[in-house]
CSV table of C-alpha atoms and ligand atoms in Angstrom, one decimal:
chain,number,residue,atom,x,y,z
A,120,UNK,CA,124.0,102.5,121.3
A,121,UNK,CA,127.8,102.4,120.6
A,122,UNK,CA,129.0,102.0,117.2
A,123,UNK,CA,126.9,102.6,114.1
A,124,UNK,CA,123.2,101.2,113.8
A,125,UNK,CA,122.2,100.3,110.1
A,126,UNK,CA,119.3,98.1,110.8
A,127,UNK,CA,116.1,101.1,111.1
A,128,UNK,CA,114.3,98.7,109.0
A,129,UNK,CA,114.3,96.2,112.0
A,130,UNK,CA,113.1,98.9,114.3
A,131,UNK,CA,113.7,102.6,115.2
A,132,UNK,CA,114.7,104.0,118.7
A,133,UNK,CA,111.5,106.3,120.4
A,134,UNK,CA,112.0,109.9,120.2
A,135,UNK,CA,112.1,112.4,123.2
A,136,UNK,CA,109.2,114.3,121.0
A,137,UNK,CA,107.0,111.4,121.1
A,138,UNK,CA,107.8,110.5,124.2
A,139,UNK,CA,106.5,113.9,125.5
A,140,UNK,CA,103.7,113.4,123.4
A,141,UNK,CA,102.7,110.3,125.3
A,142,UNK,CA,103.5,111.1,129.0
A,143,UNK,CA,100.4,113.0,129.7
A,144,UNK,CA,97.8,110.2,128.4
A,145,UNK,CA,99.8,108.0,130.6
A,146,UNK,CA,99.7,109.8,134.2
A,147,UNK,CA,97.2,112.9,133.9
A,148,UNK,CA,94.9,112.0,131.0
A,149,UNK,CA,94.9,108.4,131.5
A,150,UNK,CA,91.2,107.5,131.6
A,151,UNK,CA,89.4,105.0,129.4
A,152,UNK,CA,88.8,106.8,126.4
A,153,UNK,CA,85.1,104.6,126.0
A,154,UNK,CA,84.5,105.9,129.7
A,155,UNK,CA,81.2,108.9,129.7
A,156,UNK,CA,83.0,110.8,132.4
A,157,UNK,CA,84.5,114.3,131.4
A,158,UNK,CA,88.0,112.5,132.1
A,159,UNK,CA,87.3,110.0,129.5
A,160,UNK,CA,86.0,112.3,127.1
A,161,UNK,CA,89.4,113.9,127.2
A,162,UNK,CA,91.3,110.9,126.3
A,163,UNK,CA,88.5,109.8,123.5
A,164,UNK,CA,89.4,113.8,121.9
A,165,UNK,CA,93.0,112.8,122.1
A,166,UNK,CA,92.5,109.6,120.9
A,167,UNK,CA,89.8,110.7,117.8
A,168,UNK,CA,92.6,113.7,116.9
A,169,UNK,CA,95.2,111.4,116.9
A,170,UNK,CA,92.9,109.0,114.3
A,171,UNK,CA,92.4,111.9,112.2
A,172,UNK,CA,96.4,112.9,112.3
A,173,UNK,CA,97.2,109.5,110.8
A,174,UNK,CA,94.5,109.5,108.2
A,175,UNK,CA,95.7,113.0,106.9
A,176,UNK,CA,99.2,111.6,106.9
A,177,UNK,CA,98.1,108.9,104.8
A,178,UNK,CA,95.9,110.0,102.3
A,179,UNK,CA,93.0,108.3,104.6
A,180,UNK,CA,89.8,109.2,106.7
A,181,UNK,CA,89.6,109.0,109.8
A,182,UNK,CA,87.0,106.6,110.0
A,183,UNK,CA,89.8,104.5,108.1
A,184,UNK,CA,91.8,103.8,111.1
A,185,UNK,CA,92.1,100.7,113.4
A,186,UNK,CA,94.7,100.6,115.9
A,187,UNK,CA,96.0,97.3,116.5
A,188,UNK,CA,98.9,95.5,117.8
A,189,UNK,CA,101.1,96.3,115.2
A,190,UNK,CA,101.9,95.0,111.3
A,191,UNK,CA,101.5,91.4,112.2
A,192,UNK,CA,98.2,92.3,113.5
A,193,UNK,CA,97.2,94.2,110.7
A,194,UNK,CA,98.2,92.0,108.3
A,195,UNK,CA,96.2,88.8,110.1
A,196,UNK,CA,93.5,91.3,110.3
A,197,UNK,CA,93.2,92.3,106.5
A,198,UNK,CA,93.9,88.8,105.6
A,199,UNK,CA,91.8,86.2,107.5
A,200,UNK,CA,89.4,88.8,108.4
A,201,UNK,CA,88.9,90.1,104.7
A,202,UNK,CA,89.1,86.4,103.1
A,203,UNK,CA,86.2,85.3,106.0
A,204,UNK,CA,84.1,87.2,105.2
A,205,UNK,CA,84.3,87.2,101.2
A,206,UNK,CA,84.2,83.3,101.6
A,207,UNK,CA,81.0,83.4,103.8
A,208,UNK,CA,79.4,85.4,100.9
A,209,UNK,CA,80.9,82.7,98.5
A,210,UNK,CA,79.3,80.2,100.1
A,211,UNK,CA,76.3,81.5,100.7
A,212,UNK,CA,76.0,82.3,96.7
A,213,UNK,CA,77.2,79.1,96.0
A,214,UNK,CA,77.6,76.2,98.4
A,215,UNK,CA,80.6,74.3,98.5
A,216,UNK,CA,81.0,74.2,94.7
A,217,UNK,CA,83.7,77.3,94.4
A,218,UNK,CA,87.0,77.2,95.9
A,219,UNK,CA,88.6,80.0,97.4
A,220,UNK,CA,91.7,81.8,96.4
A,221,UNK,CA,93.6,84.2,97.5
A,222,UNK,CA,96.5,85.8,95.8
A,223,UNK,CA,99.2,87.1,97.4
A,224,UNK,CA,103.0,88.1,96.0
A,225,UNK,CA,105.6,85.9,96.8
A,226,UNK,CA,107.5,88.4,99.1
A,227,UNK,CA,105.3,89.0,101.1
A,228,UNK,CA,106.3,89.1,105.6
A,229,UNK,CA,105.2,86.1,106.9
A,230,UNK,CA,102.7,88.1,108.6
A,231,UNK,CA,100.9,87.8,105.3
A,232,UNK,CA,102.2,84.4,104.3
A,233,UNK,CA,101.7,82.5,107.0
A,234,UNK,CA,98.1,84.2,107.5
A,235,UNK,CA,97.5,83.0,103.6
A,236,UNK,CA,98.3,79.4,104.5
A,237,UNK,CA,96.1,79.8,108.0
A,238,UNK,CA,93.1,80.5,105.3
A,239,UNK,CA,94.2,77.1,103.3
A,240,UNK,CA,94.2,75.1,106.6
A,241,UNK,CA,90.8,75.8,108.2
A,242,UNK,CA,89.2,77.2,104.7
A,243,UNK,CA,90.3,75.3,102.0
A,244,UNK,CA,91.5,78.5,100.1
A,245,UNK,CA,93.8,78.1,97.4
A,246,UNK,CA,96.5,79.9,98.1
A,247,UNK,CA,98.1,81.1,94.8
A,248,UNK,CA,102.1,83.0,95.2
A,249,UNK,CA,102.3,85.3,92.2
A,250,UNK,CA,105.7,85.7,91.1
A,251,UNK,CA,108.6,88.6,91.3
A,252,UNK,CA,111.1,89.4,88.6
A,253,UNK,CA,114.9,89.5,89.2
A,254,UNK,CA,114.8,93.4,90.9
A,255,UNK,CA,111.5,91.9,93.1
A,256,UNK,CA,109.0,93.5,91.3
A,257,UNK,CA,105.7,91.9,91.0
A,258,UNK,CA,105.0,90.6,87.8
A,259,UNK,CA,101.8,92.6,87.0
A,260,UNK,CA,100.8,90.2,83.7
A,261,UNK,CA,100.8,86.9,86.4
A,262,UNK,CA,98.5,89.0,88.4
A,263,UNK,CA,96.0,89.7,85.8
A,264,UNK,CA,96.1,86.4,84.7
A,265,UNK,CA,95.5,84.5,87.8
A,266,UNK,CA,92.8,86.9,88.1
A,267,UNK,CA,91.3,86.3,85.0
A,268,UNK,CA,91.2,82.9,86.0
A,269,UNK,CA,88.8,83.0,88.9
A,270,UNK,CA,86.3,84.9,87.2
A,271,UNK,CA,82.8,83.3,87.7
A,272,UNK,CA,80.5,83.4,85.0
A,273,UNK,CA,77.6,85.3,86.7
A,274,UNK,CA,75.2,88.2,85.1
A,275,UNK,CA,75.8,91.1,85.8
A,276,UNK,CA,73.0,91.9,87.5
A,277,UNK,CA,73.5,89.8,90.5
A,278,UNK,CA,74.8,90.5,93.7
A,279,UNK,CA,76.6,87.2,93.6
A,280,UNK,CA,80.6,87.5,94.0
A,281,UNK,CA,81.5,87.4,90.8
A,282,UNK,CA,85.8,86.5,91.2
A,283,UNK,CA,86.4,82.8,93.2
A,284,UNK,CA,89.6,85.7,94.5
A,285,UNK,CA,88.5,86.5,97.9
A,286,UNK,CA,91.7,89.1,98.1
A,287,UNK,CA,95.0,90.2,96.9
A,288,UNK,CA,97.8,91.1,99.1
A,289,UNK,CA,100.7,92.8,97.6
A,290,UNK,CA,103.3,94.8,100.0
A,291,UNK,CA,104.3,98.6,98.8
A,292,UNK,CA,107.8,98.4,100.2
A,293,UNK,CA,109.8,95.3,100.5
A,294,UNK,CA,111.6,94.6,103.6
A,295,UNK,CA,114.5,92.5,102.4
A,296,UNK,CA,115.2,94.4,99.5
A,297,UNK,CA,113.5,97.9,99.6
A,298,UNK,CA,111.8,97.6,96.2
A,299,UNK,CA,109.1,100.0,96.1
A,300,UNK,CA,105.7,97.8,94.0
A,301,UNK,CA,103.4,100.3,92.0
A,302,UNK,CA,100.5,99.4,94.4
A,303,UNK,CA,98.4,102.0,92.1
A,304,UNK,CA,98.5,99.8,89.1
A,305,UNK,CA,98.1,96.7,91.3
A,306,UNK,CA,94.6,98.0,93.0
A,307,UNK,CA,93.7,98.9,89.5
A,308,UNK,CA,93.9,95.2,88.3
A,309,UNK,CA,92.5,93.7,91.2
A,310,UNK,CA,89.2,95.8,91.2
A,311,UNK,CA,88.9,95.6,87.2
A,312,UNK,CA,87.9,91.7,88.2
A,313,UNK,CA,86.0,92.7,91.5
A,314,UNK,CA,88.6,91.8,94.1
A,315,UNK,CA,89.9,94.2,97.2
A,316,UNK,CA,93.6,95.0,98.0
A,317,UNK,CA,95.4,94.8,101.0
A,318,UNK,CA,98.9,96.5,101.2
A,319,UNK,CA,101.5,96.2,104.0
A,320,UNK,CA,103.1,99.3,103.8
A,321,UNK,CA,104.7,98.5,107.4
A,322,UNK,CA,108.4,99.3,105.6
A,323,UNK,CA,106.9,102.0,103.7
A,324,UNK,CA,105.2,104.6,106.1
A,325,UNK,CA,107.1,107.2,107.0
A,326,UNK,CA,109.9,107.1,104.4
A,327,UNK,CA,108.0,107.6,101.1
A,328,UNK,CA,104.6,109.4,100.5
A,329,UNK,CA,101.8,107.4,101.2
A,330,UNK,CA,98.0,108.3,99.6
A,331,UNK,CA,95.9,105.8,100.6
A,332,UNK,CA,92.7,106.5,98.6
A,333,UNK,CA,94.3,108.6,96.0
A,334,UNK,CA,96.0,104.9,95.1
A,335,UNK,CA,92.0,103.2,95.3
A,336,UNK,CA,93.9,100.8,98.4
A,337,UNK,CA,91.2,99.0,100.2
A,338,UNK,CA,93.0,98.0,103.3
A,339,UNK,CA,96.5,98.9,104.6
A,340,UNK,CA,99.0,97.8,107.1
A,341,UNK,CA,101.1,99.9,109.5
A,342,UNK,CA,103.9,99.3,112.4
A,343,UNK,CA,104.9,102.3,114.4
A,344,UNK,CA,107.9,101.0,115.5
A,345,UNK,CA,109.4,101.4,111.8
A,346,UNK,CA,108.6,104.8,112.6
A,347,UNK,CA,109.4,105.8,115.7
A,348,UNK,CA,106.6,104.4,118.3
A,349,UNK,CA,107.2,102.5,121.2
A,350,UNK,CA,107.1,98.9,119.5
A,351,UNK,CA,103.4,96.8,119.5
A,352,UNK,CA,101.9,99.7,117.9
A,353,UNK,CA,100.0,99.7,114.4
A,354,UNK,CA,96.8,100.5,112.6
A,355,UNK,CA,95.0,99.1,109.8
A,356,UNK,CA,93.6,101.7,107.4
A,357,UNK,CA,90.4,99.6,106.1
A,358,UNK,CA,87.6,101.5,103.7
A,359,UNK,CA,84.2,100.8,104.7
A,360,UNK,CA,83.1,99.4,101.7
A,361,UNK,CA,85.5,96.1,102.5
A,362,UNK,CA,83.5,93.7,104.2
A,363,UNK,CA,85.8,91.7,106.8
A,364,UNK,CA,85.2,90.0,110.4
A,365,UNK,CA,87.0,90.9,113.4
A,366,UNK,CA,89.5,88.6,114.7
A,367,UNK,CA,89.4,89.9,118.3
A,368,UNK,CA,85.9,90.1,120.0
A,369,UNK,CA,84.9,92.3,123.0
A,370,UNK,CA,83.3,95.9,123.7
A,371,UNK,CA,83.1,96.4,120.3
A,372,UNK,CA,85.7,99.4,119.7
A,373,UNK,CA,87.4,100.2,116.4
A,374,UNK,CA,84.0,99.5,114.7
A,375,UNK,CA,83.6,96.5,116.7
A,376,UNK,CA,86.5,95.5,114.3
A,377,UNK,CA,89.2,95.3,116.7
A,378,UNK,CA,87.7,94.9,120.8
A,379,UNK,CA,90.0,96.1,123.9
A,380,UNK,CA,90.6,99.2,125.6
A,381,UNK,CA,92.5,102.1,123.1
A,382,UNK,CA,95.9,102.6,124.1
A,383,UNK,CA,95.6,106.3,123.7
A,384,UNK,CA,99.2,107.5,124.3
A,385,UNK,CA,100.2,104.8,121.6
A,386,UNK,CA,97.8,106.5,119.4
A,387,UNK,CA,99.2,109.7,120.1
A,388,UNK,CA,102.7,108.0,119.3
A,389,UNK,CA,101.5,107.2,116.6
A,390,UNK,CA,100.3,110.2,114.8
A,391,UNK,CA,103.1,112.1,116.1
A,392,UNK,CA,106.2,110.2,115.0
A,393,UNK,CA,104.6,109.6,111.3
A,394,UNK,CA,103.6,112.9,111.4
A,395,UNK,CA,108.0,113.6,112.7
A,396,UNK,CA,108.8,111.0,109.8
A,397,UNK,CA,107.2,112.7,107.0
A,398,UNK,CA,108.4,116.3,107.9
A,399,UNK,CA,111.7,114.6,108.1
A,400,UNK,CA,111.7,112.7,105.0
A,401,UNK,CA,110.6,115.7,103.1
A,402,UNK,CA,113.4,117.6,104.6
A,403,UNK,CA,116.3,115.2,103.3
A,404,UNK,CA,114.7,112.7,101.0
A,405,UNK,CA,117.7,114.2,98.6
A,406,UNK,CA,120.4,113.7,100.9
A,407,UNK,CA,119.3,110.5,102.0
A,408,UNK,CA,118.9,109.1,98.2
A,409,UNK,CA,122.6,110.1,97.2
A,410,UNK,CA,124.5,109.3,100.9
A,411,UNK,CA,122.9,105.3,99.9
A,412,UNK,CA,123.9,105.5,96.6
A,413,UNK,CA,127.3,106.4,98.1
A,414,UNK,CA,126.8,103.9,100.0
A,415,UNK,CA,126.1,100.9,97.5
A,416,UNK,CA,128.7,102.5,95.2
A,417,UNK,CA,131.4,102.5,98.3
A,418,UNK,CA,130.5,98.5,99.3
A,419,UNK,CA,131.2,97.2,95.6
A,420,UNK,CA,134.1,99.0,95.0
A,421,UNK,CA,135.8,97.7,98.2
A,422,UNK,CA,134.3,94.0,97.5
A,423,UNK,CA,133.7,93.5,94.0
A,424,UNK,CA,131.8,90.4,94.2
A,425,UNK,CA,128.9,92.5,95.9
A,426,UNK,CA,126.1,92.7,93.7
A,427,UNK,CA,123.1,95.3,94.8
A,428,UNK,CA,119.8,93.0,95.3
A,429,UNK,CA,116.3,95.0,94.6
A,430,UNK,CA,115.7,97.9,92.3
A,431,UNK,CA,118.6,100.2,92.2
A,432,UNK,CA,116.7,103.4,91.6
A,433,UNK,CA,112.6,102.4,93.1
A,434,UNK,CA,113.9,101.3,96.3
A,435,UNK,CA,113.4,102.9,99.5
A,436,UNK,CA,115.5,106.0,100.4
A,437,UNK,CA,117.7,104.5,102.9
A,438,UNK,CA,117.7,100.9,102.3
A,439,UNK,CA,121.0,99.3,100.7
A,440,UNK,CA,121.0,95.5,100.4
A,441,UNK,CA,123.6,93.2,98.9
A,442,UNK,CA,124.7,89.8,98.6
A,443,UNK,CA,128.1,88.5,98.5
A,444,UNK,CA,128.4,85.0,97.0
A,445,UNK,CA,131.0,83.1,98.6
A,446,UNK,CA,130.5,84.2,101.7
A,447,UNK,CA,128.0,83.3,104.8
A,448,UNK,CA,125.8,86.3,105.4
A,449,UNK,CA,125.1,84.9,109.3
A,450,UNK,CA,129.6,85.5,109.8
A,451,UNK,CA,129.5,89.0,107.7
A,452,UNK,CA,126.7,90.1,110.0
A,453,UNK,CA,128.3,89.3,113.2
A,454,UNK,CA,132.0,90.2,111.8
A,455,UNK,CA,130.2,93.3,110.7
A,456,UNK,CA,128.9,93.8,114.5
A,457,UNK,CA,132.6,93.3,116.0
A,458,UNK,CA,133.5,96.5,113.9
A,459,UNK,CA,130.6,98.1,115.3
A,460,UNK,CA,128.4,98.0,112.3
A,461,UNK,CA,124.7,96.8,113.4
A,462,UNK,CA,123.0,95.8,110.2
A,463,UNK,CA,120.9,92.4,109.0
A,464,UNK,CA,119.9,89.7,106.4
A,465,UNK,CA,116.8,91.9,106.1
A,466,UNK,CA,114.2,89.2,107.4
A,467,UNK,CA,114.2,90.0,111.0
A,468,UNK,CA,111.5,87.5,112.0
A,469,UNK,CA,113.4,84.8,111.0
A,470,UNK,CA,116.0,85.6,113.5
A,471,UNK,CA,117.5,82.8,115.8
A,472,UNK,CA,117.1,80.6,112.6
A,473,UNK,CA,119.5,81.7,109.7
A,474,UNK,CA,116.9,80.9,106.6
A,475,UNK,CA,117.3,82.1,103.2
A,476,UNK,CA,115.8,85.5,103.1
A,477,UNK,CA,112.1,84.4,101.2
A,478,UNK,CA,112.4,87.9,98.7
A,479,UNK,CA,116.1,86.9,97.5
A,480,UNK,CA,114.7,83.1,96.2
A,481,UNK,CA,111.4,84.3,95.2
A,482,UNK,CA,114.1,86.6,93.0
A,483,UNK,CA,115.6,83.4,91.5
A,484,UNK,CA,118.6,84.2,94.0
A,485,UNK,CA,120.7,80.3,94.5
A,486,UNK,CA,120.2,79.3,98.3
A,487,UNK,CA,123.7,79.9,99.1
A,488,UNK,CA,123.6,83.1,97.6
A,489,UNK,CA,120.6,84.5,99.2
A,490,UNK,CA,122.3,83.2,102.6
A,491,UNK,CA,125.3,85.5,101.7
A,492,UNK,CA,123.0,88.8,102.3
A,493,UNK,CA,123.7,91.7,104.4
A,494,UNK,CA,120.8,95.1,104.4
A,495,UNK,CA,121.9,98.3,105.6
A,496,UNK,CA,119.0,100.7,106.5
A,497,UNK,CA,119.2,104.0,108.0
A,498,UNK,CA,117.1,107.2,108.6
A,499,UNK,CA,119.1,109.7,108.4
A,500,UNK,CA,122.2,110.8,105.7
A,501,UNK,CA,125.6,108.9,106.2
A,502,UNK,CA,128.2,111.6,106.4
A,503,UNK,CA,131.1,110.7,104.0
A,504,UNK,CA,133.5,109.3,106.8
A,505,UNK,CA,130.6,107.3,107.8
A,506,UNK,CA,130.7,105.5,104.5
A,507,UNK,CA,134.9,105.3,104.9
A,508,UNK,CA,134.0,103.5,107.9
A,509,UNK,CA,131.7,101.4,106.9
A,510,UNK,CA,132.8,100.3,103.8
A,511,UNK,CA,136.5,99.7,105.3
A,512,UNK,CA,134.8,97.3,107.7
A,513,UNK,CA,133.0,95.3,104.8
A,514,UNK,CA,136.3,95.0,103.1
A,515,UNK,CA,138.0,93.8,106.0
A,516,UNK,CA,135.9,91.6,107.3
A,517,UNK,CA,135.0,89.9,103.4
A,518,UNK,CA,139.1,89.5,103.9
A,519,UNK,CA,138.9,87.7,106.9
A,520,UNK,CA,136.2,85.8,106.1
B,863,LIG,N1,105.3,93.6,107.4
B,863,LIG,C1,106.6,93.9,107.0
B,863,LIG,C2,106.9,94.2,105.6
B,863,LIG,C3,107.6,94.0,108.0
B,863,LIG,O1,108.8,94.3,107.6
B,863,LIG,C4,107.3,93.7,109.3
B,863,LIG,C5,108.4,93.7,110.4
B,863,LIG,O2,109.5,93.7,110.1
B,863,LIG,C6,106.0,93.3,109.7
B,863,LIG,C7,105.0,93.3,108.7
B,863,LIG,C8,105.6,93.0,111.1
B,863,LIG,O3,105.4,94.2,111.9
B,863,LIG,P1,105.5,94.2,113.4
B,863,LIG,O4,106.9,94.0,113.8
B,863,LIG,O5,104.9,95.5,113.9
B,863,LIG,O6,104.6,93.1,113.9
C-alpha cells in the first residue's frame, strides 16, 4: 500500500512470519485434525499447541479456547449462547413470571448490540444500555445499580438463579475511541450479584496485556485480523463454569460448542501473530505511547478546533481519535485519503452508510459532531516527519474543506 495506512484498528496486513507458519498445515500437514490416522494426529498436535499458545498469551487455559469465525462470532456466541442458556434455567425455576435482562454498555460493536436486541426479539429479554461518561468510560455506579435491581429474592440455599441478569457484556478496549474499561472491577460487580461477564477484547488483544482469569473474565472475544491473521479468524475464551448453548451444531468440536472442521493453519495464525503482537508491544509500548501523543498534540495545534475524543492517557497505545466540529468527517476522510493518509470514523462496520459513530453519542457527543470524527490507528511508532506529514495534510485539507 502506497501512502500512509492509519486505520490498523480496521484490520492489519498478514505477516510473512505467520504466513510461514501456516503454509505447512495447508499443503503437507493438511489432514482433518478430528481424523484417527497418524496424518490427522499431526494436525490435531498442531492445532492443541496452538490452543495452548493462545491461552498462555492470554492469561487463559487451554481448555478455554474456541476458535470461531472471528469477533462477530464470538461475540454472537457469548451473547445469545450465554443468555440461552441462563434463561432456560430461568424458566425452568420460574415459569414465565421473570423477565430477562441483559446488560450491556452502550458502546458496545454491533456485534454485541445487535446480538442483545436478537435476545429481546425471540426471548423477551430486557435489554438494558448502561451508560458512558464524557471520556467513554462505563459508569461503574449505573452498573451496580441495574444489577441490584434484578436481584430475586431467593434463599440462599437454592440452586435457583438468584439475578433476573442473564449476562453483562462490557468491551475492554473501545474501537471508536480507544478507551481502555477496567474490565477487573466490572467482573467483580457482576459476580458480587451472581451474573457472568463477557468481554470483547477484539481491539484489545495484542496491543495491551491481556490476563484472562487473573481479571475473574468468564467469556472473552477475539479477532485475529486486529492482529495480524488472515481475516475470519477468532476465538472465544469461555471458562467452563459458564453454561451457554452452541449456536452452530455438527460433529461436536470445540466442546461440541462450536461444530465444523478446525481450520488448523488459522489456528496456528493465530497463536503466532498474538504471540508476534505481544513480543512487539512489549518491545515499543514506550515509543508507541509518546509518537501518538505527538501525534494528538501535532493535529490540534495545526487545527485548533480538534478536540481528542476518549481518555487521553487510558486509551490504547496507538489509537488517536478526534472530532472536528464544523466539518463532515465522511469529506476529511476521503480529503485525508487524496493526501495519502488512510484512516477512519472508527466504526468500520458501518461503512457504506456514514452513521454517527454509536461511542461518540453514547458520550453525549451532538450528531453533527460525532459525524465530524476522524481515528488514526497504527502499530508501529510514527517517525517525526511522519507526524509533519500527517498533520500538514489535516491542516490542509480542514482549509479546504
Ligand atoms: N468487536 C469490536 C470491538 C470490533 O472492533 C470488531 C471489528 O471491528 C468486532 C468486534 C468484529 O470483529 P470481526 O471483524 O472479526 O468480525
Amino acid at each position: 500500500m502506497t501512502g500512509m495506512y492509519l486505520d490498523a484498528a480496521s484490520t492489519e496486513p498478514v505477516s510473512e512470519d505467520v504466513i510461514r507458519a501456516m503454509m505447512p498445515f495447508l499443503t503437507e500437514a493438511y489432514a482433518n485434525p478430528m481424523s484417527v490416522h497418524s496424518a490427522g494426529k499431526t494436525a490435531a498436535k498442531a492445532l492443541e499447541a496452538a490452543r495452548a499458545s493462545l491461552a498462555a498469551d492470554l492469561g487463559a487455559r487451554p481448555d478455554d479456547v474456541i476458535f470461531t469465525s472471528g469477533g462477530t462470532e464470538s461475540d454472537n456466541l457469548a451473547v445469545k449462547g450465554i443468555a440461552m442458556a441462563r434463561i432456560r434455567r430461568m424458566r425452568d425455576a420460574y415459569g414465565e413470571s421473570v423477565t430477562p435482562r441483559i446488560i450491556v454498555s452502550s458502546i458496545e460493536h454491533p456485534a454485541v448490540l445487535e446480538s442483545a436486541r436478537w435476545l429481546e426479539r425471540w426471548f423477551g429479554c430486557e435489554v438494558v444500555e448502561i451508560p458512558v461518561d464524557a471520556q467513554a468510560h462505563i459508569d461503574l455506579d449505573a452498573l451496580r445499580g441495574e444489577l441490584e435491581q434484578g436481584r430475586l429474592d431467593v434463599p440462599s440455599e437454592t440452586a435457583k438463579p438468584r439475578n433476573a441478569t442473564v449476562l453483562v457484556s462490557a468491551m475492554l478496549a473501545n474501537n471508536e475511541v480507544g478507551t481502555v474499561e477496567p474490565v477487573d472491577d466490572i467482573a467483580r460487580i457482576a459476580h458480587a450479584c451472581g451474573v457472568p461477564l463477557h468481554v470483547d477484547a477484539v481491539q484489545a488483544a495484542g496491543q495491551i496485556p491481556i490476563r484472562m482469569r487473573e481479571w475473574d473474565v468468564d467469556a472473552m472475544s477475539l479477532s485475529g485480523h486486529k492482529f495480524g491473521t488472515p481475516k475470519g479468524l477468532g476465538a472465544l475464551l469461555l471458562r467452563s463454569r459458564v453454561p451457554i448453548e452452541p449456536l452452530i451444531n455438527g460433529g461436536g468440536q470445540e466442546r461440541s460448542l462450536r461444530s465444523g472442521t478446525q481450520n488448523v493453519a488459522g489456528a496456528v495464525a493465530l497463536a503466532v501473530a498474538l504471540r508476534d503482537a505481544n513480543t512487539r508491544m512489549r518491545g515499543i509500548q514506550r515509543q508507541l505511547v509518546a509518537s501518538r501523543d505527538r501525534l494528538i498534540d501535532a493535529v490540534m495545534r495545526v487545527e485548533p478546533k480538534a478536540r481528542l475524543t476518549g481518555d487521553p492517557m487510558r486509551r490504547l497505545p496507538g489509537h488517536a481519535s478526534f472530532v472536528f466540529p464544523g466539518l463532515s468527517g465522511e469529506a476529511l476522510l476521503v480529503d485525508l485519503d487524496a493526501r495519502g493518509i488512510a484512516c477512519s470514523s472508527g466504526s468500520a462496520c458501518a461503512v457504506g452508510r456514514h452513521e454517527a459513530p454509536g461511542t461518540l453519542l453514547a458520550m453525549g457527543y451532538a450528531e453533527p459532531v460525532a459525524k465530524s470524527a476522524v481515528r488514526m490507528t497504527f502499530r508501529e511508532p510514527l517517525a517525526p516527519e511522519q507526524i509533519n506529514q500527517i498533520a500538514a495534510a489535516v491542516e490542509e485539507s480542514c482549509t479546504s474543506l
